[in-house]
XYZ file of C-alpha atoms in Angstrom:
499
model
C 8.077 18.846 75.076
C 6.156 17.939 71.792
C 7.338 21.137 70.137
C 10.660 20.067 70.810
C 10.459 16.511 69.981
C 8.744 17.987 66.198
C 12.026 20.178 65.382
C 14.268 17.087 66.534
C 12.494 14.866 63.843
C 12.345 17.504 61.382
C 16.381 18.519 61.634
C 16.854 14.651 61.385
C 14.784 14.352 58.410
C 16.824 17.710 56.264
C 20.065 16.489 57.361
C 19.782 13.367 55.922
C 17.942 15.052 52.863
C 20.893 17.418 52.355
C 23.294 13.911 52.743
C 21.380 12.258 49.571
C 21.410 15.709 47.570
C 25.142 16.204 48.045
C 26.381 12.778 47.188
C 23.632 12.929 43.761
C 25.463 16.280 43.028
C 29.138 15.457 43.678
C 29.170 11.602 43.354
C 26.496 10.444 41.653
C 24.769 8.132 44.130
C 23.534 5.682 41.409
C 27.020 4.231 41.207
C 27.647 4.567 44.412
C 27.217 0.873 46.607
C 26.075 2.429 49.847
C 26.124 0.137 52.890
C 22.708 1.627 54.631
C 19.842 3.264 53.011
C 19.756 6.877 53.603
C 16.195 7.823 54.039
C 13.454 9.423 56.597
C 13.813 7.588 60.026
C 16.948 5.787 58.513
C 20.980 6.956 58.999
C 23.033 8.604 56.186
C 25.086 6.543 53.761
C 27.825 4.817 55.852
C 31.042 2.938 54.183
C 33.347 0.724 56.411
C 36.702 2.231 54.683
C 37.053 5.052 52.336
C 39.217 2.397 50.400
C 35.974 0.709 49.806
C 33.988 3.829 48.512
C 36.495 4.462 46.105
C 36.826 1.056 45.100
C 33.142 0.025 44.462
C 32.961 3.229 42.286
C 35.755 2.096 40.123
C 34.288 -1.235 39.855
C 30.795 -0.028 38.696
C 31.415 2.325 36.051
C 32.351 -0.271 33.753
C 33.890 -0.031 30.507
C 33.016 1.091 26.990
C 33.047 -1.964 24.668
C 32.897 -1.648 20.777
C 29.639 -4.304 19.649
C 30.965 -5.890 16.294
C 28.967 -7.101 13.558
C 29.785 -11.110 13.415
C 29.496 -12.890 10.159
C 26.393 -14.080 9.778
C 27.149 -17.035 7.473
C 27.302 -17.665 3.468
C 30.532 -15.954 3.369
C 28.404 -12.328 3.485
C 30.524 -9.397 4.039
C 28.267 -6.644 4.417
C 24.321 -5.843 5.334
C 22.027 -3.569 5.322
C 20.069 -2.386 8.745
C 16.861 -2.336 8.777
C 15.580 -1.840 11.685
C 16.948 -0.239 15.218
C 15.059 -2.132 18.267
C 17.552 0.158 21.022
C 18.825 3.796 21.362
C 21.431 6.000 22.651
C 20.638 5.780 26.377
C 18.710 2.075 26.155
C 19.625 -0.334 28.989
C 20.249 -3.541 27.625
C 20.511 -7.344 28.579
C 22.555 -10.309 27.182
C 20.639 -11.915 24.300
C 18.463 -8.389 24.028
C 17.408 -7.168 20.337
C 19.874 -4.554 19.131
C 19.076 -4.577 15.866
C 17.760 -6.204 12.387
C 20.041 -6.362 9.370
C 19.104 -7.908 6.226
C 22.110 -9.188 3.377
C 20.870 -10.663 -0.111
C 19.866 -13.853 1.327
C 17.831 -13.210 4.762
C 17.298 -11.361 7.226
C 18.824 -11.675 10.833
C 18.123 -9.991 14.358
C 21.175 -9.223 16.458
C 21.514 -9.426 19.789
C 23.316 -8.296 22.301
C 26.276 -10.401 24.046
C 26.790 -7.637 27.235
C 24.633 -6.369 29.909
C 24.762 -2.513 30.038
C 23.700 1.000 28.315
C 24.098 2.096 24.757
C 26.520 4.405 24.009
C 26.711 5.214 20.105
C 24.574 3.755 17.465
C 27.166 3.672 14.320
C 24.425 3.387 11.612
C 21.259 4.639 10.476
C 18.414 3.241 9.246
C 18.901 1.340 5.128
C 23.416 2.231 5.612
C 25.219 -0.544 4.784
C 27.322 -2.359 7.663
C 30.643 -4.390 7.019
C 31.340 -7.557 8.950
C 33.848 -7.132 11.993
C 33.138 -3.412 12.084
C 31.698 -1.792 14.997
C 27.945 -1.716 15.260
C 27.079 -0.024 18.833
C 29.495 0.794 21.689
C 28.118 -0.447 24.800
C 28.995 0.521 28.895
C 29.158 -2.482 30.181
C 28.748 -3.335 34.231
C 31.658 -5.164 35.962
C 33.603 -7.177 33.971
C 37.346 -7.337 35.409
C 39.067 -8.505 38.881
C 37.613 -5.034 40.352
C 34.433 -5.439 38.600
C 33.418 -8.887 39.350
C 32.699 -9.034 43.224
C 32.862 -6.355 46.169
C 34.250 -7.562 49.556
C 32.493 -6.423 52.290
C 34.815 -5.326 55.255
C 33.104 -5.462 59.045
C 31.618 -1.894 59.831
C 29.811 -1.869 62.813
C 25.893 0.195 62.759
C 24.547 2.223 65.953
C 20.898 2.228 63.850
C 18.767 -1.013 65.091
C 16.872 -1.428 61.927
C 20.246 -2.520 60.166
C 21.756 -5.955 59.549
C 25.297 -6.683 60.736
C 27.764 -9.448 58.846
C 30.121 -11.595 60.525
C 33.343 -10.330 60.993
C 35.878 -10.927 58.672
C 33.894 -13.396 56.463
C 33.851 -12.643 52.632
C 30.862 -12.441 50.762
C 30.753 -12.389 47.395
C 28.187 -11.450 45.265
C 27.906 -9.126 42.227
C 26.387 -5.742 42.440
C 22.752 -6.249 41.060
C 22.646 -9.067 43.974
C 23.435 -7.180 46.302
C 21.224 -4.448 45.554
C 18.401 -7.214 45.617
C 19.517 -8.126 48.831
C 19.279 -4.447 50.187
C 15.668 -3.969 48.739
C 14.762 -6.966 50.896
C 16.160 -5.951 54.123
C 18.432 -9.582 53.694
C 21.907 -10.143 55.100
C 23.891 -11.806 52.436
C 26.132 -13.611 55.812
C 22.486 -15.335 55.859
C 22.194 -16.864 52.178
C 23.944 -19.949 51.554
C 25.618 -19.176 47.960
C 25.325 -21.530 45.337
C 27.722 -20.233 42.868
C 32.111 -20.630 42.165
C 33.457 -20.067 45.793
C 29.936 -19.746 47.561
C 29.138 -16.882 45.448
C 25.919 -15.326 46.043
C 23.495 -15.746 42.785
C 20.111 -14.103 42.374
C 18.147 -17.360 42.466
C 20.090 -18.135 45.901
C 18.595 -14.453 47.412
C 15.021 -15.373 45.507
C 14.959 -19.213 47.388
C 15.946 -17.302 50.636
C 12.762 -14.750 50.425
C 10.814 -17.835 49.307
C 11.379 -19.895 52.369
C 11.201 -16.623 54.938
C 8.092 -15.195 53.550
C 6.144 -18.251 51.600
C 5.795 -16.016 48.524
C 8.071 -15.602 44.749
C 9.599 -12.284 44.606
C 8.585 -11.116 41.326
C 12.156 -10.179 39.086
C 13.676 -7.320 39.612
C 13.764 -4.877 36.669
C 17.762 -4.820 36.542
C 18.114 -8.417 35.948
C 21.664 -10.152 34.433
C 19.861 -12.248 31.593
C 17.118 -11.593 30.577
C 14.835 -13.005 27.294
C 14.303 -10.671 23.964
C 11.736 -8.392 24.152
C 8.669 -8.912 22.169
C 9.455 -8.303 18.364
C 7.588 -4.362 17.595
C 3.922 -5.019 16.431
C 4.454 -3.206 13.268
C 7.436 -6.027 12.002
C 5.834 -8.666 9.301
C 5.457 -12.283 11.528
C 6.577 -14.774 8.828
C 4.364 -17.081 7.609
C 4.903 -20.347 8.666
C 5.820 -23.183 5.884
C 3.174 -25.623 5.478
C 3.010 -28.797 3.451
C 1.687 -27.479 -0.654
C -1.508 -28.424 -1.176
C -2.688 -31.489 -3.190
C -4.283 -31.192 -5.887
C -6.297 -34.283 -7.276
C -7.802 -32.996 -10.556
C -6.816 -34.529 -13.471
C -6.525 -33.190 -17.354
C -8.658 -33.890 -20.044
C -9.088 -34.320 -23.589
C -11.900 -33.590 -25.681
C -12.308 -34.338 -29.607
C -12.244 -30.615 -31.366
C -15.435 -31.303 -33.794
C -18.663 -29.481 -35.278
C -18.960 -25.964 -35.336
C -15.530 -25.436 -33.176
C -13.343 -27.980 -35.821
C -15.130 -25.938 -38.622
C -13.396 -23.052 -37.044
C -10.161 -24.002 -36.460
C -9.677 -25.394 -39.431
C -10.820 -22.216 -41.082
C -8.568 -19.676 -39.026
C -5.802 -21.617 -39.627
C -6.262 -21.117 -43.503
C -6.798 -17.283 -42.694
C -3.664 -17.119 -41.276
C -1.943 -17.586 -44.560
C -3.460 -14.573 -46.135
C -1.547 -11.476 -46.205
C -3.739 -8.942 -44.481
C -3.853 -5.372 -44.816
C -5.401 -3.141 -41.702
C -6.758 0.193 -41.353
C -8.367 1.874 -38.549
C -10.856 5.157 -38.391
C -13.326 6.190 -35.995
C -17.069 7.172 -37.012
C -18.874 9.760 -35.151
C -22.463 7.865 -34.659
C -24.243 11.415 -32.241
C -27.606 11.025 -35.046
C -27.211 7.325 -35.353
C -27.320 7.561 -31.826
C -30.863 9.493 -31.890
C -31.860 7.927 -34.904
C -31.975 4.070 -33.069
C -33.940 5.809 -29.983
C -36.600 7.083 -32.028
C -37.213 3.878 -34.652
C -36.904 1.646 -30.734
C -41.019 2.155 -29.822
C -41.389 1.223 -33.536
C -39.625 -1.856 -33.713
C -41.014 -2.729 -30.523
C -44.396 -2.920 -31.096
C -43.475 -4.878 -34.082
C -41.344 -7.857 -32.213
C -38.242 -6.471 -33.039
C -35.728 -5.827 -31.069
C -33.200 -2.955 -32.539
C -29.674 -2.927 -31.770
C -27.065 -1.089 -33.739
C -26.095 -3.692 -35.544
C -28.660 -3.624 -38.469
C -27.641 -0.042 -39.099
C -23.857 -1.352 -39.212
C -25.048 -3.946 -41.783
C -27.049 -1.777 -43.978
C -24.190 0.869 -44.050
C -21.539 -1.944 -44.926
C -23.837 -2.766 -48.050
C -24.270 0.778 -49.354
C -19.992 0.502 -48.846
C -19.728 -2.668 -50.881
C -21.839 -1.082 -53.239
C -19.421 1.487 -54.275
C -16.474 -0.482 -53.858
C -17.519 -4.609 -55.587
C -13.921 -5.249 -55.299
C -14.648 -5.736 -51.204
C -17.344 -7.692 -51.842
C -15.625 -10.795 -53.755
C -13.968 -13.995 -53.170
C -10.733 -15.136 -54.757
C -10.017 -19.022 -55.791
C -6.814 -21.217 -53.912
C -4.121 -20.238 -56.049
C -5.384 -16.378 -56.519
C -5.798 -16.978 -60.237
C -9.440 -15.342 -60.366
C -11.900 -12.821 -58.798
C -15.230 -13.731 -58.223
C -17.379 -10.361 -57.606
C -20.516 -11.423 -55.630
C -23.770 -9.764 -56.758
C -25.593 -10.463 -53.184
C -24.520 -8.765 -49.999
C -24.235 -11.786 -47.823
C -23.008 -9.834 -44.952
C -21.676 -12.347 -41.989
C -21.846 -12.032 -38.357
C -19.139 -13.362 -35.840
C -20.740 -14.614 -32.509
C -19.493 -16.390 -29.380
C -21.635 -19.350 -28.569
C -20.897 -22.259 -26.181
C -19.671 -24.233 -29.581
C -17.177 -21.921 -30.514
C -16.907 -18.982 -32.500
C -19.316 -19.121 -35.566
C -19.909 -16.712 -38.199
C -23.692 -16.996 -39.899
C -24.475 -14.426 -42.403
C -27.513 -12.040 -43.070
C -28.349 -12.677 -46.837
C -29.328 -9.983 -49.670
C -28.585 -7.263 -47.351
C -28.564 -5.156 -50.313
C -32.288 -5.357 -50.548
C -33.693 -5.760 -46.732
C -34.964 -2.660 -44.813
C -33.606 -1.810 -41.003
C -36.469 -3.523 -39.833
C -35.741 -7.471 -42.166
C -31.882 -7.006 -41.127
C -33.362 -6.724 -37.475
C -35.461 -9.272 -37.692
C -33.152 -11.895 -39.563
C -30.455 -11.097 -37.027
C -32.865 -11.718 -34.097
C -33.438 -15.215 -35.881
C -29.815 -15.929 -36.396
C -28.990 -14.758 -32.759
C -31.399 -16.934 -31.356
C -30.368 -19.928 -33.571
C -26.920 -19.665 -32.524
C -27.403 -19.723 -28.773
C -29.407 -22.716 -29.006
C -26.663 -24.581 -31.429
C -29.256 -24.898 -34.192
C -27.986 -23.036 -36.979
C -28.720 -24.604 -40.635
C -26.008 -25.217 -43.061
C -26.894 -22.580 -44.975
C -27.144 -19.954 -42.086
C -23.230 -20.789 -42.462
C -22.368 -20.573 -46.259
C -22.245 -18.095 -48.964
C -20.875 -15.193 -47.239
C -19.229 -12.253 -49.256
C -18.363 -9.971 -46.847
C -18.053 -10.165 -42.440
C -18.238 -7.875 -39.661
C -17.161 -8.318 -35.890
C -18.255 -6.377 -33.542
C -16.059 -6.588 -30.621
C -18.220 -3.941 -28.904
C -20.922 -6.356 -27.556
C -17.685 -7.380 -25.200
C -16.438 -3.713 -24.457
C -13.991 -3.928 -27.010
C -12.255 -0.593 -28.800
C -9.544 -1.721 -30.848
C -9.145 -5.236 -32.958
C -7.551 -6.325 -35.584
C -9.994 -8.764 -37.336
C -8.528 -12.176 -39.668
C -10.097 -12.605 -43.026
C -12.222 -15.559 -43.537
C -11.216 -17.260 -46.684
C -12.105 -16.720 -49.569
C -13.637 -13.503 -48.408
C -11.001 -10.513 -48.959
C -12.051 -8.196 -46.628
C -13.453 -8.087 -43.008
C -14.815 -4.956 -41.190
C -14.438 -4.692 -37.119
C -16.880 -2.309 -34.697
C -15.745 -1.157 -31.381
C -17.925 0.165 -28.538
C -19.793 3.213 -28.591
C -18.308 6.345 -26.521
C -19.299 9.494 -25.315
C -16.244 11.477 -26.371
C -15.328 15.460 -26.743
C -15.449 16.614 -30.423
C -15.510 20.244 -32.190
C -18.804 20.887 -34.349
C -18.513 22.614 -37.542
C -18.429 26.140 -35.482
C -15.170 24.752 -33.455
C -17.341 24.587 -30.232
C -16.351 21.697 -28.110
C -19.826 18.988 -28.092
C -20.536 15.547 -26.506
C -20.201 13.401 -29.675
C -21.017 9.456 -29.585
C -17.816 8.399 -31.388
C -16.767 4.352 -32.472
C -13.515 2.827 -33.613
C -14.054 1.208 -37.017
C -11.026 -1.601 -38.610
C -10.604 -3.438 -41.618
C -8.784 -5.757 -42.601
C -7.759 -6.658 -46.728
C -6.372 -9.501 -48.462
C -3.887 -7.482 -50.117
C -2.666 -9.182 -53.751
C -6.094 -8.751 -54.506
C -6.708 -4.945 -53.519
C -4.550 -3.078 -56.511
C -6.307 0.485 -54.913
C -5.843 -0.797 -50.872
C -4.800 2.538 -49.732
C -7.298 4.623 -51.306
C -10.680 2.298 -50.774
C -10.610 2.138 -47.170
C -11.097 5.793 -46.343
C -13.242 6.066 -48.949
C -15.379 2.785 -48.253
C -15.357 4.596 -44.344
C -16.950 7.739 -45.659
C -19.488 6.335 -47.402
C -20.555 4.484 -44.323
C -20.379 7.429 -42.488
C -22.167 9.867 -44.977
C -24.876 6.813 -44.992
C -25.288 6.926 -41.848
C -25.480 10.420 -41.236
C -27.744 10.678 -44.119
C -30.066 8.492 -42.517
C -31.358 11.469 -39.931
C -33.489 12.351 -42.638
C -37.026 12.269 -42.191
C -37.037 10.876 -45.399
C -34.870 8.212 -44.943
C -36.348 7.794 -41.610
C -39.703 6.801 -43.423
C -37.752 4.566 -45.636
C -36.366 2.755 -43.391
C -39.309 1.748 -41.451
C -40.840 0.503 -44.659
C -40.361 -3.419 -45.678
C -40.873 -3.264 -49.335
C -39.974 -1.360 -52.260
C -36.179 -1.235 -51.009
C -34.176 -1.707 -54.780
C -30.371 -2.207 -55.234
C -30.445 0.971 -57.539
C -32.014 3.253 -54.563
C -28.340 2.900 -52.448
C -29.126 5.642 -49.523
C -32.425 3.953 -48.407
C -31.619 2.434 -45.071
């Protein structure tokens, strides 16, 4: 008896398997609007008419309907898209995100006007769309006479778990209600419609379940409108606008005096000099050495040795060669003072400006006095206590725009001076020795600048002003010079390649 009562369930159970597999092969049972669920325990698919099959299949295949591109305003005629938010395949609400496009003024999400799945995307990501073209092709769900509602004709059921309607009463409702009617075991002859003609709406099926069970049936997932989905996480939010911010400072004016009006009024004289400029580079490798061994030296002495005295003592044994650097010229460039002292001049940047004190009788000063009288001016200048004459009676100037990482300048003459030197920062550079092997060579940038009227040979003292800074300098390696140099006396104009 059990045996038998186990093969009666089980032939039940692959009949009504084989019913579901043969309408999902021959008549797709998706579109289908069966009146009974066909499932274990349950009966097959039953229709009333076959009038009514082929009816409700008409109805919910739907049509294909070509999604235009509206005008979006400002009299643009064409976009660009930027962004697809749907697919070939997507199933898509009214007021869903199709797509972003973006014209030369803004950019502008479209969305969809039609429930129902994407057919053809026309475009690809950065093409250029044209108003009132197509954009996407769409399958919608019911739209027309046959599409809009599905009249339920009186079928009677043997199976006691189903619902019967009242005979001959219409009920109309569209397709996604009556599928969430069907989910819920509800009889749509129950629900009181609220809709055009007592049509059935899915908040009139959701109110029913309310009041029968005490509880919100949560949406279904194939609902008619629906909001857009969150924006992707990878699209820029914009930033909201927000009132400027107010600023209450106010602007200031300060009297241009001392040191700083000195200045001014000075550069702006220098800027009616014709200059002439001229650029080299030095190689400075046993400078370099030279500074690290005299450093313990002037140490123990007080001193502190920067490059800078070396610069100053070369520039002399320079303007020694070449006087014609080393003079002034009156207003109306008449006459040519040549200066007999090497009052070399310094530009610094203090908190009063830019000032220029000068190093005097550089001609006759060891490395060591230059240090020391540049310590003194240094230190004077900071502190906005420099003399008068700290200030006057310079012949000749350097700038070295390598105390602010500085390579390249191109220096103004400081009347009536008619030349001006500039020094750049020190570099570790590749170079070729004297036996064309690549070396490490400490190389700096070296301008001048020339008042030109005056120089008759500008284009040939330069260079050689340069190399006899440079042979000075290289000459100064020497352990003779090197004894020299640390010496603070017997330093005459006539002995030119003691440092």
């Amino acid at each position: 008896m059990a045996a038998a009562l186990v093969l009666r369930t089980w032939s039940r159970a692959a009949g009504q398997l084989i019913c579901v597999r043969y309408f999902q092969t021959c008549g797709n049972v998706h579109v289908l609007k069966p009146k009974y669920v066909c499932f274990f325990g349950y009966p097959p698919f039953k229709y009333s008419h076959p009038y009514q099959w082929l009816k409700t299949t008409a109805a919910l295949q739907g049509q294909i309907v070509q999604f235009k591109l509206s005008d979006i305003g400002e009299g643009i005629r064409e976009v660009t898209v930027k962004e697809w938010y749907v697919k070939e395949g997507d199933t898509v609400s009214q007021f869903d995100s199709i797509c972003e496009v973006q014209s030369d003024k803004a950019s502008v999400t479209i969305t969809s006007r039609y429930d129902g799945v994407i057919k053809k995307l026309y475009y690809n990501l950065d093409d250029t769309a044209y108003v009132g073209k197509p954009l996407v092709d769409i399958e919608t769900e019911a739209l027309k006479d046959s599409e809009e509602d599905v009249v339920e004709t009186p079928a009677v059921s043997h199976d006691e778990h189903t619902h019967q309607e009242i005979k001959g009463q219409k009920t109309l409702a569209t397709p996604a209600v009556r599928r969430l009617a069907m989910e819920n075991n509800i009889k749509l002859s129950e629900v009181i419609g609220s809709g055009k003609d007592g049509r059935i709406l899915k908040e009139d099926i959701l109110n029913y379940l309310e009041k029968q069970t005490g509880a919100i049936l949560p949406p279904s997932p194939k609902a008619e409108i629906m909001p857009p989905p969150p924006k992707p996480k990878d699209r820029t939010i914009p930033i909201p606008i927000s009132k400027p911010p107010v600023f209450i400072g106010k602007d200031r004016t300060e009297p241009v005096k001392g040191f700083h009006k000195a200045m001014v009024k000075t550069m702006s004289a220098a800027l009616k000099i014709p200059h002439f400029g001229y650029c080299d580079e030095v190689d400075l490798t046993e400078l370099v050495k030279l500074r690290e061994e005299l450093k313990p030296i002037a140490f123990a002495r007080g001193i502190k040795l920067s490059f800078m005295p070396f610069f100053l003592k070369a520039a002399s044994l320079g303007l020694l060669q070449f006087p014609i650097l080393n003079a002034s010229v009156d207003e109306n460039c008449q006459n040519i003072t040549y200066k007999a002292s090497h009052n070399i001049g310094i530009a610094m940047d203090t908190e009063q400006g830019l000032i220029v004190p000068n190093v005097k009788n550089v001609q006759i000063r060891s490395i060591f006095e230059i240090a020391t009288e540049l310590n003194r001016l240094q230190k004077l200048g900071s502190a906005g206590q420099l003399s008068t004459n700290d200030l006057i009676g310079g012949t000749f100037t350097l700038s070295n725009i390598g105390s602010i990482g500085g390579t390249y300048a191109k220096p103004v003459i400081l009347p009536p001076e008619v030349a001006i030197g500039a020094l750049g920062t020190i570099k570790a550079l590749p170079r070729f020795n004297e036996k064309g092997e690549v070396c490490k060579a400490q190389i700096m940038n070296v301008e001048k600048g020339e008042r030109k009227p005056v120089l008759l040979n500008v284009y040939y003292a330069p260079r050689t002003m340069l190399n006899s800074v440079c042979l000075s300098l290289h000459n100064s390696t020497s352990q003779k010079q090197l004894k020299v140099a640390t010496r603070f006396s017997d330093i005459s104009p006539d002995r030119p390649g003691h440092l």
